[in-house]
Amino acid sequence: MKLTVLGSGTFVPQLNRNCSSYLIEIENEKIILDFGRGTIHNLLKLKTNLYDLDKVFISHMHTDHSSELPSFISFIIDNPEKKKLKNKYIIFGPKGIKKRISKLSESFNLHKHKNIGRILIKELSDKEIVKGKNWKIKAFKTKHGGNLDCLSYRLENKKKILFYLGDSAYSEGLVKGCQNSDVAILEATLPERWKSKEHMNGKEAGKLATKANVKNLIITHVANTYLPEVKKDVRKEYKGKFSIAKDLMKMQV
């Protein structure tokens, strides 16, 4: 598996850190985890053909994780480059994503387009598995405040494991999804003193990585004001290989 960070920031706009998005390449398949602001811009920088993105997995429908979905859908159904497309482009996500994307499509007048059938929306439940040619993804329900359904994703390919946590408060249940990951992408948005019930801090992310025996930890979705402190907080709980995500950072899993 090859991982490229497309967006490592939060909902706060920054020039050098787009909103959440990650490209996973497995042989000839390209999988996107989350689709926040700036995703398409960085895909173009990588010279990635948008028509090759046949599977998108959304953690939750906050804007910093999903705001460029309408642009992607519009491009696929209009096919301005007149290239051969895949039969279906599937967007996976938590319960409620069908209704939310339907409303977005109506807002942008995409819902009546003759080719809207190219886009298939599938809702995933806790522990549900999606299988590809040489990979599988298992969804795990997470806690991100309120009644919003959120998922994390465990991707397995040839005995390699990548775990992606969108936004979530710390819980012991995350350990199972993250267990023995070769790479774990974990959020650490805010410092402990903020007492957030929706996000983890660096200490909690480090604790999760240690309990789950993570080999390589990538910290992402860090508030700009917390960036100078987050490394110290992670190291209080985790002593393994560790880095802070940057846009267009690449890694072989």
PDB file of C-alpha atoms in Angstrom:
ATOM      1  CA  MET A   1       0.000   0.000   0.000  1.00  0.00           C
ATOM      2  CA  LYS A   2       1.129   3.513  -0.730  1.00  0.00           C
ATOM      3  CA  LEU A   3      -0.246   6.361   1.397  1.00  0.00           C
ATOM      4  CA  THR A   4      -0.294  10.012   0.331  1.00  0.00           C
ATOM      5  CA  VAL A   5      -1.644  12.694   2.655  1.00  0.00           C
ATOM      6  CA  LEU A   6      -3.923  15.011   0.668  1.00  0.00           C
ATOM      7  CA  GLY A   7      -5.147  17.039   3.624  1.00  0.00           C
ATOM      8  CA  SER A   8      -3.756  17.155   7.161  1.00  0.00           C
ATOM      9  CA  GLY A   9      -5.518  20.192   8.611  1.00  0.00           C
ATOM     10  CA  THR A  10      -8.692  21.021  10.502  1.00  0.00           C
ATOM     11  CA  PHE A  11     -11.775  23.011   9.449  1.00  0.00           C
ATOM     12  CA  VAL A  12      -9.779  26.237   9.918  1.00  0.00           C
ATOM     13  CA  PRO A  13      -8.502  27.341   6.465  1.00  0.00           C
ATOM     14  CA  GLN A  14      -4.722  27.289   6.000  1.00  0.00           C
ATOM     15  CA  LEU A  15      -2.584  27.718   2.895  1.00  0.00           C
ATOM     16  CA  ASN A  16      -0.304  24.756   3.581  1.00  0.00           C
ATOM     17  CA  ARG A  17      -2.754  22.328   5.200  1.00  0.00           C
ATOM     18  CA  ASN A  18      -5.908  21.269   3.404  1.00  0.00           C
ATOM     19  CA  CYS A  19      -8.850  19.591   5.114  1.00  0.00           C
ATOM     20  CA  SER A  20      -8.886  15.860   5.805  1.00  0.00           C
ATOM     21  CA  SER A  21      -8.177  13.472   2.933  1.00  0.00           C
ATOM     22  CA  TYR A  22      -5.852  10.526   2.279  1.00  0.00           C
ATOM     23  CA  LEU A  23      -5.058   8.613  -0.912  1.00  0.00           C
ATOM     24  CA  ILE A  24      -4.350   4.880  -0.669  1.00  0.00           C
ATOM     25  CA  GLU A  25      -2.931   3.137  -3.739  1.00  0.00           C
ATOM     26  CA  ILE A  26      -3.040  -0.661  -3.956  1.00  0.00           C
ATOM     27  CA  GLU A  27      -1.719  -1.939  -7.280  1.00  0.00           C
ATOM     28  CA  ASN A  28      -4.039  -0.244  -9.838  1.00  0.00           C
ATOM     29  CA  GLU A  29      -6.729   0.760  -7.344  1.00  0.00           C
ATOM     30  CA  LYS A  30      -7.017   4.173  -5.745  1.00  0.00           C
ATOM     31  CA  ILE A  31      -9.020   4.617  -2.551  1.00  0.00           C
ATOM     32  CA  ILE A  32      -9.812   7.944  -0.916  1.00  0.00           C
ATOM     33  CA  LEU A  33     -10.361   8.299   2.826  1.00  0.00           C
ATOM     34  CA  ASP A  34     -12.372  11.511   3.407  1.00  0.00           C
ATOM     35  CA  PHE A  35     -12.830  14.310   0.890  1.00  0.00           C
ATOM     36  CA  GLY A  36     -12.400  17.703   2.542  1.00  0.00           C
ATOM     37  CA  ARG A  37     -11.493  21.071   1.030  1.00  0.00           C
ATOM     38  CA  GLY A  38      -8.365  20.973  -1.147  1.00  0.00           C
ATOM     39  CA  THR A  39      -8.542  17.250  -1.962  1.00  0.00           C
ATOM     40  CA  ILE A  40      -8.980  17.751  -5.693  1.00  0.00           C
ATOM     41  CA  HIS A  41      -6.262  20.425  -5.836  1.00  0.00           C
ATOM     42  CA  ASN A  42      -3.698  18.064  -4.314  1.00  0.00           C
ATOM     43  CA  LEU A  43      -4.827  15.147  -6.482  1.00  0.00           C
ATOM     44  CA  LEU A  44      -4.136  17.349  -9.505  1.00  0.00           C
ATOM     45  CA  LYS A  45      -0.695  18.148  -8.108  1.00  0.00           C
ATOM     46  CA  LEU A  46      -0.058  14.402  -8.033  1.00  0.00           C
ATOM     47  CA  LYS A  47      -1.309  14.134 -11.637  1.00  0.00           C
ATOM     48  CA  THR A  48      -3.968  11.676 -10.436  1.00  0.00           C
ATOM     49  CA  ASN A  49      -6.891  11.121 -12.799  1.00  0.00           C
ATOM     50  CA  LEU A  50     -10.119  11.731 -10.863  1.00  0.00           C
ATOM     51  CA  TYR A  51     -11.863   9.061 -12.926  1.00  0.00           C
ATOM     52  CA  ASP A  52      -9.624   6.465 -11.247  1.00  0.00           C
ATOM     53  CA  LEU A  53     -11.091   7.167  -7.801  1.00  0.00           C
ATOM     54  CA  ASP A  54     -13.732   4.504  -7.865  1.00  0.00           C
ATOM     55  CA  LYS A  55     -14.098   4.103  -4.087  1.00  0.00           C
ATOM     56  CA  VAL A  56     -14.370   6.866  -1.482  1.00  0.00           C
ATOM     57  CA  PHE A  57     -14.761   6.219   2.256  1.00  0.00           C
ATOM     58  CA  ILE A  58     -16.139   9.077   4.361  1.00  0.00           C
ATOM     59  CA  SER A  59     -15.676   9.064   8.140  1.00  0.00           C
ATOM     60  CA  HIS A  60     -18.461  11.600   8.786  1.00  0.00           C
ATOM     61  CA  MET A  61     -20.251  14.449   7.079  1.00  0.00           C
ATOM     62  CA  HIS A  62     -18.632  17.480   8.704  1.00  0.00           C
ATOM     63  CA  THR A  63     -17.471  19.946   6.056  1.00  0.00           C
ATOM     64  CA  ASP A  64     -13.747  19.458   6.662  1.00  0.00           C
ATOM     65  CA  HIS A  65     -14.140  15.761   5.807  1.00  0.00           C
ATOM     66  CA  SER A  66     -16.639  15.865   2.950  1.00  0.00           C
ATOM     67  CA  SER A  67     -17.034  19.337   1.422  1.00  0.00           C
ATOM     68  CA  GLU A  68     -15.581  18.509  -2.023  1.00  0.00           C
ATOM     69  CA  LEU A  69     -17.878  15.547  -2.655  1.00  0.00           C
ATOM     70  CA  PRO A  70     -20.291  17.676  -4.760  1.00  0.00           C
ATOM     71  CA  SER A  71     -17.410  18.780  -7.003  1.00  0.00           C
ATOM     72  CA  PHE A  72     -16.268  15.182  -7.424  1.00  0.00           C
ATOM     73  CA  ILE A  73     -19.805  13.961  -8.185  1.00  0.00           C
ATOM     74  CA  SER A  74     -20.340  16.773 -10.701  1.00  0.00           C
ATOM     75  CA  PHE A  75     -17.109  15.931 -12.526  1.00  0.00           C
ATOM     76  CA  ILE A  76     -17.955  12.228 -12.743  1.00  0.00           C
ATOM     77  CA  ILE A  77     -21.515  12.625 -14.003  1.00  0.00           C
ATOM     78  CA  ASP A  78     -20.642  15.315 -16.565  1.00  0.00           C
ATOM     79  CA  ASN A  79     -17.459  13.579 -17.826  1.00  0.00           C
ATOM     80  CA  PRO A  80     -16.075  16.760 -19.474  1.00  0.00           C
ATOM     81  CA  GLU A  81     -12.967  14.961 -20.744  1.00  0.00           C
ATOM     82  CA  LYS A  82     -15.141  12.341 -22.512  1.00  0.00           C
ATOM     83  CA  LYS A  83     -13.031   9.508 -21.153  1.00  0.00           C
ATOM     84  CA  LYS A  84     -14.147   5.972 -20.473  1.00  0.00           C
ATOM     85  CA  LEU A  85     -15.481   5.717 -16.926  1.00  0.00           C
ATOM     86  CA  LYS A  86     -15.806   2.887 -14.466  1.00  0.00           C
ATOM     87  CA  ASN A  87     -19.263   1.336 -14.159  1.00  0.00           C
ATOM     88  CA  LYS A  88     -19.897   2.764 -10.707  1.00  0.00           C
ATOM     89  CA  TYR A  89     -18.237   5.244  -8.367  1.00  0.00           C
ATOM     90  CA  ILE A  90     -19.048   4.213  -4.816  1.00  0.00           C
ATOM     91  CA  ILE A  91     -19.094   6.528  -1.826  1.00  0.00           C
ATOM     92  CA  PHE A  92     -19.149   4.625   1.469  1.00  0.00           C
ATOM     93  CA  GLY A  93     -19.956   6.198   4.803  1.00  0.00           C
ATOM     94  CA  PRO A  94     -21.876   5.976   8.063  1.00  0.00           C
ATOM     95  CA  LYS A  95     -25.610   5.780   8.556  1.00  0.00           C
ATOM     96  CA  GLY A  96     -27.318   8.909   7.215  1.00  0.00           C
ATOM     97  CA  ILE A  97     -24.827   9.609   4.426  1.00  0.00           C
ATOM     98  CA  LYS A  98     -27.361   8.733   1.692  1.00  0.00           C
ATOM     99  CA  LYS A  99     -29.782  11.398   2.892  1.00  0.00           C
ATOM    100  CA  ARG A 100     -27.057  13.997   3.367  1.00  0.00           C
ATOM    101  CA  ILE A 101     -25.512  13.484  -0.082  1.00  0.00           C
ATOM    102  CA  SER A 102     -28.997  13.474  -1.623  1.00  0.00           C
ATOM    103  CA  LYS A 103     -29.609  16.911  -0.123  1.00  0.00           C
ATOM    104  CA  LEU A 104     -26.234  18.130  -1.382  1.00  0.00           C
ATOM    105  CA  SER A 105     -27.059  16.865  -4.877  1.00  0.00           C
ATOM    106  CA  GLU A 106     -30.344  18.744  -4.822  1.00  0.00           C
ATOM    107  CA  SER A 107     -28.636  21.909  -3.620  1.00  0.00           C
ATOM    108  CA  PHE A 108     -26.220  21.825  -6.562  1.00  0.00           C
ATOM    109  CA  ASN A 109     -28.889  20.636  -9.023  1.00  0.00           C
ATOM    110  CA  LEU A 110     -27.106  17.345  -9.648  1.00  0.00           C
ATOM    111  CA  HIS A 111     -29.923  15.002  -8.613  1.00  0.00           C
ATOM    112  CA  LYS A 112     -31.757  15.087 -11.972  1.00  0.00           C
ATOM    113  CA  HIS A 113     -28.669  14.658 -14.137  1.00  0.00           C
ATOM    114  CA  LYS A 114     -29.000  11.775 -16.612  1.00  0.00           C
ATOM    115  CA  ASN A 115     -25.754  10.205 -15.352  1.00  0.00           C
ATOM    116  CA  ILE A 116     -26.352  10.515 -11.594  1.00  0.00           C
ATOM    117  CA  GLY A 117     -26.705   6.709 -11.568  1.00  0.00           C
ATOM    118  CA  ARG A 118     -22.934   6.453 -11.939  1.00  0.00           C
ATOM    119  CA  ILE A 119     -22.699   7.442  -8.277  1.00  0.00           C
ATOM    120  CA  LEU A 120     -23.650   4.802  -5.719  1.00  0.00           C
ATOM    121  CA  ILE A 121     -23.902   5.654  -2.019  1.00  0.00           C
ATOM    122  CA  LYS A 122     -23.535   2.823   0.505  1.00  0.00           C
ATOM    123  CA  GLU A 123     -24.059   3.139   4.246  1.00  0.00           C
ATOM    124  CA  LEU A 124     -21.848   0.999   6.467  1.00  0.00           C
ATOM    125  CA  SER A 125     -22.665  -0.263   9.925  1.00  0.00           C
ATOM    126  CA  ASP A 126     -20.291  -1.009  12.782  1.00  0.00           C
ATOM    127  CA  LYS A 127     -17.933  -3.933  11.978  1.00  0.00           C
ATOM    128  CA  GLU A 128     -19.139  -4.150   8.359  1.00  0.00           C
ATOM    129  CA  ILE A 129     -16.515  -5.223   5.807  1.00  0.00           C
ATOM    130  CA  VAL A 130     -15.952  -4.020   2.227  1.00  0.00           C
ATOM    131  CA  LYS A 131     -13.754  -6.253   0.055  1.00  0.00           C
ATOM    132  CA  GLY A 132     -11.676  -5.251  -2.952  1.00  0.00           C
ATOM    133  CA  LYS A 133      -9.431  -7.296  -5.221  1.00  0.00           C
ATOM    134  CA  ASN A 134      -6.524  -7.691  -2.783  1.00  0.00           C
ATOM    135  CA  TRP A 135      -7.756  -5.714   0.188  1.00  0.00           C
ATOM    136  CA  LYS A 136     -10.557  -5.321   2.689  1.00  0.00           C
ATOM    137  CA  ILE A 137     -11.784  -2.458   4.838  1.00  0.00           C
ATOM    138  CA  LYS A 138     -13.607  -2.916   8.124  1.00  0.00           C
ATOM    139  CA  ALA A 139     -15.629  -0.015   9.525  1.00  0.00           C
ATOM    140  CA  PHE A 140     -15.694   0.794  13.236  1.00  0.00           C
ATOM    141  CA  LYS A 141     -18.166   3.179  14.829  1.00  0.00           C
ATOM    142  CA  THR A 142     -16.585   6.098  16.705  1.00  0.00           C
ATOM    143  CA  LYS A 143     -17.737   8.862  19.057  1.00  0.00           C
ATOM    144  CA  HIS A 144     -17.635  12.434  17.779  1.00  0.00           C
ATOM    145  CA  GLY A 145     -20.351  14.174  19.772  1.00  0.00           C
ATOM    146  CA  GLY A 146     -24.073  14.671  19.258  1.00  0.00           C
ATOM    147  CA  ASN A 147     -26.124  12.328  17.101  1.00  0.00           C
ATOM    148  CA  LEU A 148     -23.742  12.334  14.133  1.00  0.00           C
ATOM    149  CA  ASP A 149     -22.743   8.831  13.015  1.00  0.00           C
ATOM    150  CA  CYS A 150     -19.004   8.494  12.465  1.00  0.00           C
ATOM    151  CA  LEU A 151     -16.732   5.679  11.313  1.00  0.00           C
ATOM    152  CA  SER A 152     -13.061   4.789  11.432  1.00  0.00           C
ATOM    153  CA  TYR A 153     -11.549   2.383   8.900  1.00  0.00           C
ATOM    154  CA  ARG A 154      -9.142  -0.554   9.156  1.00  0.00           C
ATOM    155  CA  LEU A 155      -7.595  -1.389   5.777  1.00  0.00           C
ATOM    156  CA  GLU A 156      -5.797  -4.722   5.308  1.00  0.00           C
ATOM    157  CA  ASN A 157      -3.677  -5.704   2.299  1.00  0.00           C
ATOM    158  CA  LYS A 158      -1.192  -8.610   2.149  1.00  0.00           C
ATOM    159  CA  LYS A 159      -0.688  -8.777   5.926  1.00  0.00           C
ATOM    160  CA  LYS A 160      -0.255  -5.005   6.137  1.00  0.00           C
ATOM    161  CA  ILE A 161      -2.701  -2.933   8.179  1.00  0.00           C
ATOM    162  CA  LEU A 162      -3.537   0.763   7.948  1.00  0.00           C
ATOM    163  CA  PHE A 163      -5.986   2.304  10.418  1.00  0.00           C
ATOM    164  CA  TYR A 164      -7.635   5.680   9.850  1.00  0.00           C
ATOM    165  CA  LEU A 165      -9.465   7.605  12.537  1.00  0.00           C
ATOM    166  CA  GLY A 166     -11.330  10.670  11.281  1.00  0.00           C
ATOM    167  CA  ASP A 167     -12.578  12.669  14.271  1.00  0.00           C
ATOM    168  CA  SER A 168     -13.276  10.950  17.574  1.00  0.00           C
ATOM    169  CA  ALA A 169     -13.040  11.202  21.315  1.00  0.00           C
ATOM    170  CA  TYR A 170     -10.854   8.584  22.980  1.00  0.00           C
ATOM    171  CA  SER A 171     -12.477   5.273  23.851  1.00  0.00           C
ATOM    172  CA  GLU A 172     -11.152   1.815  24.708  1.00  0.00           C
ATOM    173  CA  GLY A 173     -13.193   0.441  21.794  1.00  0.00           C
ATOM    174  CA  LEU A 174     -10.810   2.129  19.326  1.00  0.00           C
ATOM    175  CA  VAL A 175      -8.019  -0.235  20.392  1.00  0.00           C
ATOM    176  CA  LYS A 176      -9.586  -3.198  18.570  1.00  0.00           C
ATOM    177  CA  GLY A 177      -9.816  -1.361  15.246  1.00  0.00           C
ATOM    178  CA  CYS A 178      -6.297  -0.012  15.598  1.00  0.00           C
ATOM    179  CA  GLN A 179      -4.725  -3.241  16.904  1.00  0.00           C
ATOM    180  CA  ASN A 180      -1.310  -4.142  15.456  1.00  0.00           C
ATOM    181  CA  SER A 181      -1.513  -1.505  12.712  1.00  0.00           C
ATOM    182  CA  ASP A 182       1.588  -1.040  10.582  1.00  0.00           C
ATOM    183  CA  VAL A 183       0.439   2.577  10.158  1.00  0.00           C
ATOM    184  CA  ALA A 184      -2.226   4.358  12.208  1.00  0.00           C
ATOM    185  CA  ILE A 185      -3.468   7.816  11.216  1.00  0.00           C
ATOM    186  CA  LEU A 186      -4.887   9.308  14.401  1.00  0.00           C
ATOM    187  CA  GLU A 187      -6.305  12.740  15.084  1.00  0.00           C
ATOM    188  CA  ALA A 188      -5.029  14.872  17.975  1.00  0.00           C
ATOM    189  CA  THR A 189      -6.914  18.099  17.473  1.00  0.00           C
ATOM    190  CA  LEU A 190      -6.841  19.935  20.774  1.00  0.00           C
ATOM    191  CA  PRO A 191      -4.740  20.064  23.945  1.00  0.00           C
ATOM    192  CA  GLU A 192      -5.902  18.280  27.098  1.00  0.00           C
ATOM    193  CA  ARG A 193      -6.729  21.566  28.856  1.00  0.00           C
ATOM    194  CA  TRP A 194      -9.573  22.171  26.375  1.00  0.00           C
ATOM    195  CA  LYS A 195     -11.350  19.095  27.803  1.00  0.00           C
ATOM    196  CA  SER A 196     -12.870  18.221  24.423  1.00  0.00           C
ATOM    197  CA  LYS A 197     -15.546  15.522  24.325  1.00  0.00           C
ATOM    198  CA  GLU A 198     -15.336  15.257  20.526  1.00  0.00           C
ATOM    199  CA  HIS A 199     -11.590  15.054  19.800  1.00  0.00           C
ATOM    200  CA  MET A 200      -8.439  13.431  21.154  1.00  0.00           C
ATOM    201  CA  ASN A 201      -5.349  15.191  22.395  1.00  0.00           C
ATOM    202  CA  GLY A 202      -1.785  14.058  21.748  1.00  0.00           C
ATOM    203  CA  LYS A 203      -1.540  12.177  25.025  1.00  0.00           C
ATOM    204  CA  GLU A 204      -4.693  10.174  24.235  1.00  0.00           C
ATOM    205  CA  ALA A 205      -3.535   9.427  20.696  1.00  0.00           C
ATOM    206  CA  GLY A 206      -0.227   8.180  22.096  1.00  0.00           C
ATOM    207  CA  LYS A 207      -2.029   6.064  24.674  1.00  0.00           C
ATOM    208  CA  LEU A 208      -4.208   4.488  21.976  1.00  0.00           C
ATOM    209  CA  ALA A 209      -1.190   3.757  19.771  1.00  0.00           C
ATOM    210  CA  THR A 210       0.670   2.105  22.655  1.00  0.00           C
ATOM    211  CA  LYS A 211      -2.282  -0.037  23.742  1.00  0.00           C
ATOM    212  CA  ALA A 212      -2.930  -1.114  20.145  1.00  0.00           C
ATOM    213  CA  ASN A 213       0.751  -1.918  19.444  1.00  0.00           C
ATOM    214  CA  VAL A 214       0.961   0.506  16.502  1.00  0.00           C
ATOM    215  CA  LYS A 215       4.240   0.281  14.588  1.00  0.00           C
ATOM    216  CA  ASN A 216       4.122   3.704  12.935  1.00  0.00           C
ATOM    217  CA  LEU A 217       1.934   6.540  14.223  1.00  0.00           C
ATOM    218  CA  ILE A 218       0.893   9.514  12.096  1.00  0.00           C
ATOM    219  CA  ILE A 219      -0.740  12.368  14.002  1.00  0.00           C
ATOM    220  CA  THR A 220      -3.090  14.538  11.961  1.00  0.00           C
ATOM    221  CA  HIS A 221      -5.940  17.088  12.203  1.00  0.00           C
ATOM    222  CA  VAL A 222      -3.989  19.171  14.738  1.00  0.00           C
ATOM    223  CA  ALA A 223      -5.180  22.695  15.512  1.00  0.00           C
ATOM    224  CA  ASN A 224      -2.545  25.222  14.420  1.00  0.00           C
ATOM    225  CA  THR A 225      -2.188  26.605  17.946  1.00  0.00           C
ATOM    226  CA  TYR A 226      -1.581  23.073  19.275  1.00  0.00           C
ATOM    227  CA  LEU A 227       1.106  22.096  16.762  1.00  0.00           C
ATOM    228  CA  PRO A 228       4.031  23.330  18.922  1.00  0.00           C
ATOM    229  CA  GLU A 229       2.878  21.120  21.835  1.00  0.00           C
ATOM    230  CA  VAL A 230       1.455  17.984  20.284  1.00  0.00           C
ATOM    231  CA  LYS A 231       4.726  16.075  19.826  1.00  0.00           C
ATOM    232  CA  LYS A 232       5.608  16.414  23.515  1.00  0.00           C
ATOM    233  CA  ASP A 233       2.128  15.187  24.491  1.00  0.00           C
ATOM    234  CA  VAL A 234       2.285  12.156  22.185  1.00  0.00           C
ATOM    235  CA  ARG A 235       5.687  11.180  23.578  1.00  0.00           C
ATOM    236  CA  LYS A 236       4.275  11.046  27.107  1.00  0.00           C
ATOM    237  CA  GLU A 237       2.451   7.855  26.102  1.00  0.00           C
ATOM    238  CA  TYR A 238       4.046   6.515  22.909  1.00  0.00           C
ATOM    239  CA  LYS A 239       7.715   5.706  22.248  1.00  0.00           C
ATOM    240  CA  GLY A 240       7.463   4.162  18.768  1.00  0.00           C
ATOM    241  CA  LYS A 241       7.946   5.582  15.277  1.00  0.00           C
ATOM    242  CA  PHE A 242       5.952   8.771  14.938  1.00  0.00           C
ATOM    243  CA  SER A 243       5.421  11.761  12.632  1.00  0.00           C
ATOM    244  CA  ILE A 244       3.042  14.678  12.214  1.00  0.00           C
ATOM    245  CA  ALA A 245       1.150  14.592   8.922  1.00  0.00           C
ATOM    246  CA  LYS A 246       1.904  17.175   6.237  1.00  0.00           C
ATOM    247  CA  ASP A 247       0.091  17.679   2.958  1.00  0.00           C
ATOM    248  CA  LEU A 248       1.563  15.570   0.126  1.00  0.00           C
ATOM    249  CA  MET A 249       3.607  13.471   2.569  1.00  0.00           C
ATOM    250  CA  LYS A 250       4.076   9.961   1.116  1.00  0.00           C
ATOM    251  CA  MET A 251       4.666   6.644   2.807  1.00  0.00           C
ATOM    252  CA  GLN A 252       4.865   2.978   1.863  1.00  0.00           C
ATOM    253  CA  VAL A 253       2.885   0.794   4.255  1.00  0.00           C
TER     254      VAL A 253
END
